[in-house]
Short mmCIF file of N, CA and C in Angstrom, two decimals:
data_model
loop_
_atom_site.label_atom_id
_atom_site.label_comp_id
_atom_site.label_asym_id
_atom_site.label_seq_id
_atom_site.Cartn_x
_atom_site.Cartn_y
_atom_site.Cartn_z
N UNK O 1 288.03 -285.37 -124.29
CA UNK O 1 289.17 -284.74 -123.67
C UNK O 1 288.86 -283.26 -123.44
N UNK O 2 289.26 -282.74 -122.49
CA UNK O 2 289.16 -281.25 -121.59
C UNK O 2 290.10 -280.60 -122.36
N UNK O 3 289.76 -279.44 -122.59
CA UNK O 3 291.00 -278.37 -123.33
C UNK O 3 291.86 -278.00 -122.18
N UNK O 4 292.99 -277.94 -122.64
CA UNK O 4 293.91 -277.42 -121.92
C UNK O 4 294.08 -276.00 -121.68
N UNK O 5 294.32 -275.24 -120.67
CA UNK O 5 294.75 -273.74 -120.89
C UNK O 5 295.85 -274.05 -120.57
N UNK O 6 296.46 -272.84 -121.69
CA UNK O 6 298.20 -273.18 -121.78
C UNK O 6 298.77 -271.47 -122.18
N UNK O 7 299.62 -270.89 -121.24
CA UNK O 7 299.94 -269.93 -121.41
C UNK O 7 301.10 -269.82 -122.54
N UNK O 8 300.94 -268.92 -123.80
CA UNK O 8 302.02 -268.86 -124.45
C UNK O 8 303.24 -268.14 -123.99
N UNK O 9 304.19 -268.31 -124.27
CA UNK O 9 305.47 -267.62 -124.42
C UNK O 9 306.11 -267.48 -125.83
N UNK O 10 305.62 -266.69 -126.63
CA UNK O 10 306.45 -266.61 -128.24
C UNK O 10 307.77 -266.25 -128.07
N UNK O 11 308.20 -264.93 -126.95
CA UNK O 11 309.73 -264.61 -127.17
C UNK O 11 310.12 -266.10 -126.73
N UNK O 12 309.76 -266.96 -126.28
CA UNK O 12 311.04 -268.38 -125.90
C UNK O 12 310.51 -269.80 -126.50
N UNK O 13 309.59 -269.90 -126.79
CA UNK O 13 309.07 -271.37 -127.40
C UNK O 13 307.69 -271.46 -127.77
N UNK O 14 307.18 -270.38 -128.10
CA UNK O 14 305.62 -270.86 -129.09
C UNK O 14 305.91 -269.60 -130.09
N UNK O 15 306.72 -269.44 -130.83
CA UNK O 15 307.21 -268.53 -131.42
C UNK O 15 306.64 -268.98 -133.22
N UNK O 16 306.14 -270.05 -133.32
CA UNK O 16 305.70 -271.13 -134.27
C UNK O 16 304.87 -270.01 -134.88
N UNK O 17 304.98 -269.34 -136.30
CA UNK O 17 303.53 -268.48 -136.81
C UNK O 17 302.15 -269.43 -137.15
N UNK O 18 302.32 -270.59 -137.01
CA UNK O 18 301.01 -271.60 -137.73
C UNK O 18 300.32 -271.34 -136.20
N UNK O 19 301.14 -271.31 -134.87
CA UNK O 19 299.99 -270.97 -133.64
C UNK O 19 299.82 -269.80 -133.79
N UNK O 20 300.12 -268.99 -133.99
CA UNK O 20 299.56 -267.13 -134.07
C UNK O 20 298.61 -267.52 -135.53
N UNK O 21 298.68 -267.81 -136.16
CA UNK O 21 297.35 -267.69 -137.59
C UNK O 21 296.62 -268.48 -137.17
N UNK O 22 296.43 -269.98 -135.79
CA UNK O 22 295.41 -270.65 -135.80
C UNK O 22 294.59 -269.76 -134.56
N UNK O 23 295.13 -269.52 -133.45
CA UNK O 23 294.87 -267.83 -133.19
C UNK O 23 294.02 -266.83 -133.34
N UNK O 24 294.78 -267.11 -134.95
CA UNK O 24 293.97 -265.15 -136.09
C UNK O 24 292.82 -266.22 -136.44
N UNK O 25 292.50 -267.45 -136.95
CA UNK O 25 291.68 -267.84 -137.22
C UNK O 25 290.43 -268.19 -136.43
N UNK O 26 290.82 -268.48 -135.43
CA UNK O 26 289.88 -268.49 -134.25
C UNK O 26 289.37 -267.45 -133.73
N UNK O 27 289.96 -266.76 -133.61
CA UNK O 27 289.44 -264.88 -133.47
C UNK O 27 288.63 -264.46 -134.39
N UNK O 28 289.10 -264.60 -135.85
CA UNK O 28 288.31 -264.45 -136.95
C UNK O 28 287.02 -264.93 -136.76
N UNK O 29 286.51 -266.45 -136.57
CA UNK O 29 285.63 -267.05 -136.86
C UNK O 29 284.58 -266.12 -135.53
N UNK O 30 285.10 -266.18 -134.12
CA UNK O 30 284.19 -265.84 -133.48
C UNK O 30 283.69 -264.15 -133.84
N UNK O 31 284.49 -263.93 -133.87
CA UNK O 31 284.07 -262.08 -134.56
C UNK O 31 283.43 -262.50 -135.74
N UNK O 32 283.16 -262.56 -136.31
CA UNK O 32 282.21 -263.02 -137.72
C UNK O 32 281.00 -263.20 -137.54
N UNK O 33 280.71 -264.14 -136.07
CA UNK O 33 279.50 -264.59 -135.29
C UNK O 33 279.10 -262.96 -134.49
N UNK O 34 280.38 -262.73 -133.81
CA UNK O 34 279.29 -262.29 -132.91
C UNK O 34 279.60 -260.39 -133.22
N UNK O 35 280.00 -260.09 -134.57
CA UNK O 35 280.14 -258.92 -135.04
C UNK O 35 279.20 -258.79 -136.00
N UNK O 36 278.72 -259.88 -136.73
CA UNK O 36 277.83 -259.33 -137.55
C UNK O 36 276.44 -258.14 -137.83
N UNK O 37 276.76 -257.82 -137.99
CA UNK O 37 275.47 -256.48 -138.26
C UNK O 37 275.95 -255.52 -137.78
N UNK O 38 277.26 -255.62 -136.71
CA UNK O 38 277.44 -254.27 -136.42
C UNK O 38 279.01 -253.81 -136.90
N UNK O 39 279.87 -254.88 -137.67
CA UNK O 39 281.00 -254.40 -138.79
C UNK O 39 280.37 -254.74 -139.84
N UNK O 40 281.09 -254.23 -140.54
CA UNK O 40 280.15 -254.03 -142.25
C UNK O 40 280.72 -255.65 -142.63
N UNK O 41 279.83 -255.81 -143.44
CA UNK O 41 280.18 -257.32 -144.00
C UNK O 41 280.96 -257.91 -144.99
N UNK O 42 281.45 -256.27 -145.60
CA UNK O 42 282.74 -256.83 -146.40
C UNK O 42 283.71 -257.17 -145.52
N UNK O 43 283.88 -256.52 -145.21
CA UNK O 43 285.09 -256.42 -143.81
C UNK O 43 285.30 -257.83 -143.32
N UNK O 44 284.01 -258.34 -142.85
CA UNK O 44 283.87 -259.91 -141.96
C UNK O 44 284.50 -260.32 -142.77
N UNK O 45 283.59 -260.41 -144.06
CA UNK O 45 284.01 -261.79 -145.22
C UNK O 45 285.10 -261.63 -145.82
N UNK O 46 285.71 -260.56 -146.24
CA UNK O 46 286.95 -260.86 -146.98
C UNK O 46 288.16 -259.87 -146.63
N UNK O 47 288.47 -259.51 -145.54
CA UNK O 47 289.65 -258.34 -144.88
C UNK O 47 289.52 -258.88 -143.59
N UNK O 48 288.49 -259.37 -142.71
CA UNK O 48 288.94 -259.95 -140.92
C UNK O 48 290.27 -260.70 -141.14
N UNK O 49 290.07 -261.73 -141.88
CA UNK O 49 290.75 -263.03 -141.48
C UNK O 49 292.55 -262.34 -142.20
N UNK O 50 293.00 -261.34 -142.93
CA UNK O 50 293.46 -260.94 -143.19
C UNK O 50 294.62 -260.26 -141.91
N UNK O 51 293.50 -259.10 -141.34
CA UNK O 51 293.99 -258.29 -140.48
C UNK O 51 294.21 -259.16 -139.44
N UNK O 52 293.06 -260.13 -138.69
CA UNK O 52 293.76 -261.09 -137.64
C UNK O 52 295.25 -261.56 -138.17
N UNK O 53 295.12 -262.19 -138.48
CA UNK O 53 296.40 -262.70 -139.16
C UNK O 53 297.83 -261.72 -138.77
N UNK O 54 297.83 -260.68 -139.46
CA UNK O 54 299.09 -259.97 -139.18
C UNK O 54 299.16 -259.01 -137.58
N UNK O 55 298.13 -259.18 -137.15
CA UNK O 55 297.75 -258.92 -135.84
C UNK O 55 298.67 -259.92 -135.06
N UNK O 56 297.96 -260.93 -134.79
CA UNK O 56 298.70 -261.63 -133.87
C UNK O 56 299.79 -262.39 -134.03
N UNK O 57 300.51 -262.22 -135.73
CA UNK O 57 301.91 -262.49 -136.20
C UNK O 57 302.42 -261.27 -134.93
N UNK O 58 301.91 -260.15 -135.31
CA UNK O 58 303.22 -259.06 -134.54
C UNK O 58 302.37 -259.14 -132.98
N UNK O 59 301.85 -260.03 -132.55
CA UNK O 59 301.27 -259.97 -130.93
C UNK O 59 303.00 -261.09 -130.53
N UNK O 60 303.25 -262.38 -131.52
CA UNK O 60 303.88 -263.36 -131.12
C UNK O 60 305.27 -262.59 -131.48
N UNK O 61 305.48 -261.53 -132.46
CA UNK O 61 306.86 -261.18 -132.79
C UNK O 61 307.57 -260.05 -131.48
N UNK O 62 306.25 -259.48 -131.12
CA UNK O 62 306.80 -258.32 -129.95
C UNK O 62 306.35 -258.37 -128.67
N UNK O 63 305.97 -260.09 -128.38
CA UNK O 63 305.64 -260.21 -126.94
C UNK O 63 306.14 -259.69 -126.18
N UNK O 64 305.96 -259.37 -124.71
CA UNK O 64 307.23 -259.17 -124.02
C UNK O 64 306.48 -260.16 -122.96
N UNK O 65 306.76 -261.13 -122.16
CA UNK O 65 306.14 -261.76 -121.19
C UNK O 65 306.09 -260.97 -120.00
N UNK O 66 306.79 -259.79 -120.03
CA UNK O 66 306.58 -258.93 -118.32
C UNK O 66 305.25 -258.41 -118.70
N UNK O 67 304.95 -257.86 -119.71
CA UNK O 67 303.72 -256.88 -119.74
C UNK O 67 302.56 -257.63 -120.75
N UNK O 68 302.90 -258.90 -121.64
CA UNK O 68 301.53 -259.20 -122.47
C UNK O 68 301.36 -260.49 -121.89
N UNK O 69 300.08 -261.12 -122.30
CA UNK O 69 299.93 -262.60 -121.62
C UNK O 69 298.78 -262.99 -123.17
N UNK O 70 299.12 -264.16 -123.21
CA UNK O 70 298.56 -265.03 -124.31
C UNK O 70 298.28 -266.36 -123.53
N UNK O 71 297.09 -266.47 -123.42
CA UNK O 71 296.14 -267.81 -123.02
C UNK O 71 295.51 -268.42 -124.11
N UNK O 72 295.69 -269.82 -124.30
CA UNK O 72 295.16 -270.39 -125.40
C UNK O 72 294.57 -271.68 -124.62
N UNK O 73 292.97 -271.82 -124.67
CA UNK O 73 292.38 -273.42 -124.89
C UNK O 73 293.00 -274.25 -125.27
N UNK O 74 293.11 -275.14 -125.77
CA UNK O 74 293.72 -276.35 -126.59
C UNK O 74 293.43 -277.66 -126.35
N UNK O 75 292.58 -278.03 -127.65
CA UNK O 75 292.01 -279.46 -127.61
C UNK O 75 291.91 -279.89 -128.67
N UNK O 76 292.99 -281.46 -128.70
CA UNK O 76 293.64 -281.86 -129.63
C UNK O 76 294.39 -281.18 -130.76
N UNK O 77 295.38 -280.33 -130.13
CA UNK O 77 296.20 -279.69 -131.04
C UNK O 77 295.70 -278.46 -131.52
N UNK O 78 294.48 -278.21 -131.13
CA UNK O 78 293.91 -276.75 -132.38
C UNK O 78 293.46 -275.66 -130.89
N UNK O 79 293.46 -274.98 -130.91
CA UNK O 79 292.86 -273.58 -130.30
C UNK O 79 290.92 -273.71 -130.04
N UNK O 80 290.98 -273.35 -129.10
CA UNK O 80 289.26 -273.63 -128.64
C UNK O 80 288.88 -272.43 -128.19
N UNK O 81 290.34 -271.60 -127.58
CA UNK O 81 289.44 -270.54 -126.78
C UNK O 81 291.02 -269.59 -126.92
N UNK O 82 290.94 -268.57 -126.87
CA UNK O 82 292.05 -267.72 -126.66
C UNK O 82 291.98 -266.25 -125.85
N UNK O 83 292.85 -265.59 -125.00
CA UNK O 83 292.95 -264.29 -124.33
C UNK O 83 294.18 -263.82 -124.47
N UNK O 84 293.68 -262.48 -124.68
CA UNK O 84 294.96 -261.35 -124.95
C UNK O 84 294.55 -260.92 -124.08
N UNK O 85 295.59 -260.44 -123.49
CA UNK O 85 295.67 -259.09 -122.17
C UNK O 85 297.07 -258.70 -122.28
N UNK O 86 296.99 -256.88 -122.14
CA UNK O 86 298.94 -256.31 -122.12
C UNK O 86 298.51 -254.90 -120.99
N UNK O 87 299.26 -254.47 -120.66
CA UNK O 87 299.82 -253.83 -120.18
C UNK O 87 299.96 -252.45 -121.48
N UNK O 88 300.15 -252.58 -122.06
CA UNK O 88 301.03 -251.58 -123.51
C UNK O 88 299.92 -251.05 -124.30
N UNK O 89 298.46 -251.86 -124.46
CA UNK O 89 297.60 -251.13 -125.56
C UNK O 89 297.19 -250.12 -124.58
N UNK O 90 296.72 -249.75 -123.53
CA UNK O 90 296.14 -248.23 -122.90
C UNK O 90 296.52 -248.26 -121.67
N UNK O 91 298.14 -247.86 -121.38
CA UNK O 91 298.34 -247.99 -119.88
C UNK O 91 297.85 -246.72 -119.17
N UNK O 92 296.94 -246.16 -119.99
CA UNK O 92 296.20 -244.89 -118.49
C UNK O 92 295.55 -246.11 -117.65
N UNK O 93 294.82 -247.09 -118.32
CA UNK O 93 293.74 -247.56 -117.25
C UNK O 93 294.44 -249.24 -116.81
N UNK O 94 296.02 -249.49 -117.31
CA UNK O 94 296.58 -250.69 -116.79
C UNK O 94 296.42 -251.58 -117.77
N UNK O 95 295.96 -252.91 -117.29
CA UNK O 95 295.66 -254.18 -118.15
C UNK O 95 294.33 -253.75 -118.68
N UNK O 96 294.58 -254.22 -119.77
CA UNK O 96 293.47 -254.61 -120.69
C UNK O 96 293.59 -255.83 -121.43
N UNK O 97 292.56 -256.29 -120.81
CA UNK O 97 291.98 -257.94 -121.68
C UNK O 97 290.85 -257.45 -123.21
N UNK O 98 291.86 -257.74 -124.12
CA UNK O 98 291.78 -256.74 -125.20
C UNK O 98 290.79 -258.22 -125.89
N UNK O 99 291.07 -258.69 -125.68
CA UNK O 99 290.93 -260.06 -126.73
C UNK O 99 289.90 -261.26 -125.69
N UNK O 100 288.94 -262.12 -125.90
CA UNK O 100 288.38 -263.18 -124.93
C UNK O 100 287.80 -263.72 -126.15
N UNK O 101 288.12 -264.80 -126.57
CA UNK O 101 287.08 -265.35 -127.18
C UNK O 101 287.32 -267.15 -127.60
N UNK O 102 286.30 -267.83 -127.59
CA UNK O 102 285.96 -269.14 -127.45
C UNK O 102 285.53 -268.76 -128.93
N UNK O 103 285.56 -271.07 -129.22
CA UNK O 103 284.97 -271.44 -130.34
C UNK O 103 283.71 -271.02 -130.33
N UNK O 104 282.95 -270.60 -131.73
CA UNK O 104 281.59 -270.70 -131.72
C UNK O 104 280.73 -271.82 -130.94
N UNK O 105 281.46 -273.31 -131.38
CA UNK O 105 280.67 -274.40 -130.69
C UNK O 105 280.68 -274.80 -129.32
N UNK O 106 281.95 -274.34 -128.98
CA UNK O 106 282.24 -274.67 -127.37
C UNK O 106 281.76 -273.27 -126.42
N UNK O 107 280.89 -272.49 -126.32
CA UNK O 107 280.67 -271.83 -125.76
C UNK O 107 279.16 -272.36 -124.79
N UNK O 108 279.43 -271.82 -123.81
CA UNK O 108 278.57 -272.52 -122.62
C UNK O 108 279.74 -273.41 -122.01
N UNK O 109 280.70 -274.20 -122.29
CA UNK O 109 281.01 -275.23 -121.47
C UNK O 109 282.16 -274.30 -120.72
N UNK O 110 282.56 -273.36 -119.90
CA UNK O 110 283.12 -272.80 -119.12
C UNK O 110 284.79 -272.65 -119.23
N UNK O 111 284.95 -272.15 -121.18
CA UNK O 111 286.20 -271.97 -121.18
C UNK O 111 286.49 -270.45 -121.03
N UNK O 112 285.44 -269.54 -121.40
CA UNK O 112 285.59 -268.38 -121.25
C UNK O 112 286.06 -267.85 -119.44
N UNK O 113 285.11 -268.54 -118.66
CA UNK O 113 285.45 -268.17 -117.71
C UNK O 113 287.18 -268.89 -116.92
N UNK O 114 287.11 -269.84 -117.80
CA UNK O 114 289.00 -270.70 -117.37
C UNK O 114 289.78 -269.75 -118.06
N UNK O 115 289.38 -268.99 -119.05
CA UNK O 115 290.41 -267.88 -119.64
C UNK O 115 290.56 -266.60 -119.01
N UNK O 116 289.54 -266.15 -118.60
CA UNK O 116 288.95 -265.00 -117.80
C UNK O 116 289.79 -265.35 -115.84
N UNK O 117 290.05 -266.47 -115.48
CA UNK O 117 290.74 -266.91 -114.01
C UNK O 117 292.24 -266.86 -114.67
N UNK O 118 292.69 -267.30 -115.58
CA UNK O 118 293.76 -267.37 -116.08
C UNK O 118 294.59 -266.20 -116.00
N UNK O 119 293.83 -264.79 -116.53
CA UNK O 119 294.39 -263.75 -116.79
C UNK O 119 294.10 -262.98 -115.18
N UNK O 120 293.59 -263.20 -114.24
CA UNK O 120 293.05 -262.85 -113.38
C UNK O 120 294.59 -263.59 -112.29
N UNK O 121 294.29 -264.70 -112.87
CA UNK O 121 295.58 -265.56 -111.78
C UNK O 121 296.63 -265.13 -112.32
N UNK O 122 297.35 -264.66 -113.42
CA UNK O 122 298.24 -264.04 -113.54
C UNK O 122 298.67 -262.56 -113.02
N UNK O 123 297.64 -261.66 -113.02
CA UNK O 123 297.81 -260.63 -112.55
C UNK O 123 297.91 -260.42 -110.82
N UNK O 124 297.54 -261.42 -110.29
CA UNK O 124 297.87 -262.24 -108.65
C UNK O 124 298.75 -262.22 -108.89
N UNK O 125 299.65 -263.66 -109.83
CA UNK O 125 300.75 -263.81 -109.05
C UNK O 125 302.01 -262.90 -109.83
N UNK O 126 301.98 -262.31 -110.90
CA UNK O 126 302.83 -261.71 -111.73
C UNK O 126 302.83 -259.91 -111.35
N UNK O 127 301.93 -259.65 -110.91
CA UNK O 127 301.03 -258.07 -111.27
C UNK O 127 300.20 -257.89 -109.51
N UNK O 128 300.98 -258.50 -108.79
CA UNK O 128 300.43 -257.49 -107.16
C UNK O 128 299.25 -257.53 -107.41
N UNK O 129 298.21 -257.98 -108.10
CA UNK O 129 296.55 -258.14 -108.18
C UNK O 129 296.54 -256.86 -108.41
N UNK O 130 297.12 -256.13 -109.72
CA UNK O 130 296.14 -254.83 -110.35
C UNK O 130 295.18 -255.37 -111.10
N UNK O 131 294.22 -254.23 -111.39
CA UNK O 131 292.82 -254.43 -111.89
C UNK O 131 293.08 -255.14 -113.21
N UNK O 132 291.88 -255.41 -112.99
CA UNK O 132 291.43 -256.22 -114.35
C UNK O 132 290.33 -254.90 -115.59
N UNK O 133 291.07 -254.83 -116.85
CA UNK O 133 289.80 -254.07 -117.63
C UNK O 133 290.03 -254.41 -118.97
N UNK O 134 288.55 -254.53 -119.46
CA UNK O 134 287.83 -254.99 -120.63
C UNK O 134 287.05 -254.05 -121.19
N UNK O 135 287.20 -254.19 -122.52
CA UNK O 135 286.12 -253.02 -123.35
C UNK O 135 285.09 -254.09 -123.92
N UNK O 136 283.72 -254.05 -124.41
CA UNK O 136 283.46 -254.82 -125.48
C UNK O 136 281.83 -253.75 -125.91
N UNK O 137 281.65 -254.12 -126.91
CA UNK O 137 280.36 -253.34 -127.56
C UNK O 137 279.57 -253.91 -127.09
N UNK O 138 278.85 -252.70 -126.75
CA UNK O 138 277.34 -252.22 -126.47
C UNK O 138 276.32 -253.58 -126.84
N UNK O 139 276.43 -253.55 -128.31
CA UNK O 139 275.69 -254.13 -129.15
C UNK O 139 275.64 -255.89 -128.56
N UNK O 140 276.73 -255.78 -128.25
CA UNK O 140 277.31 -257.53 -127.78
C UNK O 140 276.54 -257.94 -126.58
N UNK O 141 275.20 -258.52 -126.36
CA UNK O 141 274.66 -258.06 -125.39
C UNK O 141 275.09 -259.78 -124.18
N UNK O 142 275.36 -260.64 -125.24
CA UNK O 142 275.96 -261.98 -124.42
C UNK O 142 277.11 -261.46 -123.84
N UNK O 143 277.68 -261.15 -124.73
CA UNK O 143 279.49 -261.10 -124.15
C UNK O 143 279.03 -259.50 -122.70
N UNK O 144 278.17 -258.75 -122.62
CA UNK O 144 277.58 -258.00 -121.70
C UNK O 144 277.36 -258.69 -120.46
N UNK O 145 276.25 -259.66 -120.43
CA UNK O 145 275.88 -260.45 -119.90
C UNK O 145 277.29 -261.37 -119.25
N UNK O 146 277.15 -261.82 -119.90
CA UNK O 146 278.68 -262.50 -119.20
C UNK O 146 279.67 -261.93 -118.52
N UNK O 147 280.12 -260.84 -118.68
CA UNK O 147 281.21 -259.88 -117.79
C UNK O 147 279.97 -259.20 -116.81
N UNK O 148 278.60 -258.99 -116.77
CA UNK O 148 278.38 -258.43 -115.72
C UNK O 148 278.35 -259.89 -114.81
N UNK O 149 277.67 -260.66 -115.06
CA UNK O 149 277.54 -262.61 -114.08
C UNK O 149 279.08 -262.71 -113.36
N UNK O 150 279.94 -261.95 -113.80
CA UNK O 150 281.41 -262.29 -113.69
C UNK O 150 281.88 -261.23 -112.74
N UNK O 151 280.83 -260.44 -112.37
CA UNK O 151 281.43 -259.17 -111.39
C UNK O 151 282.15 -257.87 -111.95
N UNK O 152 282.04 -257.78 -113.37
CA UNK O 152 282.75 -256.90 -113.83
C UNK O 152 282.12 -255.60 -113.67
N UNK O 153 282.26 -254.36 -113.33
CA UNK O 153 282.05 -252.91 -113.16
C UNK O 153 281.86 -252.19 -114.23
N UNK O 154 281.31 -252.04 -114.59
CA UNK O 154 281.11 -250.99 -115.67
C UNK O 154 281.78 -249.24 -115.52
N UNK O 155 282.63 -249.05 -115.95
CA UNK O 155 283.37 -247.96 -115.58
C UNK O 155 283.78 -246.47 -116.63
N UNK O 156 283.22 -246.92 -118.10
CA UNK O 156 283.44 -245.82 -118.56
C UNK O 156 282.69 -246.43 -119.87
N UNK O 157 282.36 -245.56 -120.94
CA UNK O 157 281.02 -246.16 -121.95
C UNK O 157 281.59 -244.64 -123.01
N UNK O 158 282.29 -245.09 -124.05
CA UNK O 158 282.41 -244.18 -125.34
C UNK O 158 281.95 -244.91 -126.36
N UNK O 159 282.15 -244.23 -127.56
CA UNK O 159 281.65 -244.06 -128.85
C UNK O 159 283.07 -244.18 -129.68
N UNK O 160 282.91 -245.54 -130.76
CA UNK O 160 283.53 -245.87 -131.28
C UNK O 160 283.40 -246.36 -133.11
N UNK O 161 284.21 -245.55 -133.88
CA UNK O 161 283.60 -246.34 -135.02
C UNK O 161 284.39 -247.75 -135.30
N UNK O 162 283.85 -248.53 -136.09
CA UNK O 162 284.10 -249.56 -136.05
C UNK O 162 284.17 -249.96 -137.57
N UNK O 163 285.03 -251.20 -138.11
CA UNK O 163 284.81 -251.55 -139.42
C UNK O 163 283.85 -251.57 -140.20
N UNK O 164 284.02 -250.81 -140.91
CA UNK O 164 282.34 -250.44 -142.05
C UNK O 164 281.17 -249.10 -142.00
N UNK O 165 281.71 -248.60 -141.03
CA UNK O 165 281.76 -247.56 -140.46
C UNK O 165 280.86 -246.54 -140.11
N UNK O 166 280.41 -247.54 -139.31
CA UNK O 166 279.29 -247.43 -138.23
C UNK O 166 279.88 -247.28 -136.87
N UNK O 167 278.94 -246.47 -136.40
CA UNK O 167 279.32 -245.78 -134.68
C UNK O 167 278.85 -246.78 -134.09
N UNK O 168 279.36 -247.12 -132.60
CA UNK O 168 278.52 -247.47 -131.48
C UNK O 168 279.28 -247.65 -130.24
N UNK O 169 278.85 -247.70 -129.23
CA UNK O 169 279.34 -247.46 -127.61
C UNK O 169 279.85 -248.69 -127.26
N UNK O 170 281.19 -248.63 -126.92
CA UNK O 170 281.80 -249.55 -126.02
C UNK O 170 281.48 -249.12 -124.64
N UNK O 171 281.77 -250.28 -123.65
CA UNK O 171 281.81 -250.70 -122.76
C UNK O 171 283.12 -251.04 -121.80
N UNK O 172 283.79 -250.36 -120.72
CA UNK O 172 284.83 -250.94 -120.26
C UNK O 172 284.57 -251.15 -118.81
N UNK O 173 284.75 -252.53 -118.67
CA UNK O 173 284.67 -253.03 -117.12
C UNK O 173 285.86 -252.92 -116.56
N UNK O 174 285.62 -253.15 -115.16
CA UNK O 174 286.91 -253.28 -114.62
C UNK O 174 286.20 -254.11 -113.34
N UNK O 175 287.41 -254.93 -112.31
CA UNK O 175 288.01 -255.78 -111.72
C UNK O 175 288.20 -254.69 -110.69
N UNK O 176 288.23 -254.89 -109.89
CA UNK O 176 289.01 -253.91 -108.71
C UNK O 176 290.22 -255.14 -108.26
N UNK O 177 289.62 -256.36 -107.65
CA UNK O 177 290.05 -257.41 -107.11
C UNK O 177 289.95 -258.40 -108.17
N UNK O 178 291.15 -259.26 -108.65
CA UNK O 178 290.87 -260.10 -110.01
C UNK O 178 290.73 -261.42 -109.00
N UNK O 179 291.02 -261.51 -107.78
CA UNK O 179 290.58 -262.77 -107.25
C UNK O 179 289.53 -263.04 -107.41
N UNK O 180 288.60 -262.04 -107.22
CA UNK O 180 286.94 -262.84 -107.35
C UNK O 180 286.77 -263.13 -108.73
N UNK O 181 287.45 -263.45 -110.11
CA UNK O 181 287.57 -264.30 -110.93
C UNK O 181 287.82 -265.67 -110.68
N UNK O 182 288.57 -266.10 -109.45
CA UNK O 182 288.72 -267.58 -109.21
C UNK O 182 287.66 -268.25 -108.83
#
């Protein structure tokens, strides 16, 4: 069976906290993979799964559906792939797709990019097609790879510390046109 993408709505009916912690858990697991060496490893192992957690409790408690969007995979009941994008974390530069991330195991089979059209087709039909923008580390050289294959722009490159507290350069793309995501 094909995962579903299924847009949440917490202010009206996915308001459920067991989907926001399966969520934090899925977020957790892939940051663990693909953060290692560059957040400190206490952090991974015993404070991620923590902070996800009350993270996306208050993502589902203070949605607003005009300005945040929650995309979730879903196959057989559990979370495969998930996207955050708002309006509210840095409106100098608009949307930000703050969040992209797939199961460890299901990666390659083209949910990232069904999450990545998702948030793209929303900002079409919800958002007059404003830009699309993403940060992700330097260090991350797949998740790099993948937003450049995807048309993404490279548009501004700072210095960030990060859990454990170590420096290193993010990356923020941007979209001019989110159609050429479809």
């Amino acid at each position: 069976m094909s995962p579903v993408i299924a847009r949440l709505e917490p202010s009206r009916n996915d308001a459920d906290p067991t989907l926001a912690d399966a969520l934090a858990d899925l977020h957790t697991r892939s940051r663990q993979i693909a953060y290692r060496g560059l957040y400190g490893d206490a952090f991974l192992d015993h404070e991620l799964a923590a902070v996800s957690r009350a993270s996306w409790r208050a993502r589902f408690e203070n949605h607003d559906s005009a300005r945040d969007l929650i995309l979730a995979a879903i196959e057989n009941g559990a979370p495969v792939g998930l996207a955050y994008a708002s309006f509210r974390l840095n409106p100098a530069v608009g949307l930000l797709l703050d969040n992209l991330h797939v199961a460890p195991g299901r990666k390659g089979d083209g949910l990232g990019s069904a999450l990545l059209a998702g948030v793209a087709r929303w900002l079409i039909e919800d958002h007059a097609s404003a830009p699309l923008h993403l940060e992700v580390y330097a260090p991350n050289a797949s998740a790099l790879g993948f937003y450049e294959r995807k048309g993404g722009v490279a548009v501004a490159r700072y210095r960030e510390t990060v859990p454990g507290g170590r420096e290193t350069d993010v990356v923020r793309y941007r979209w001019e046109r989110p159609a050429s995501l479809l």
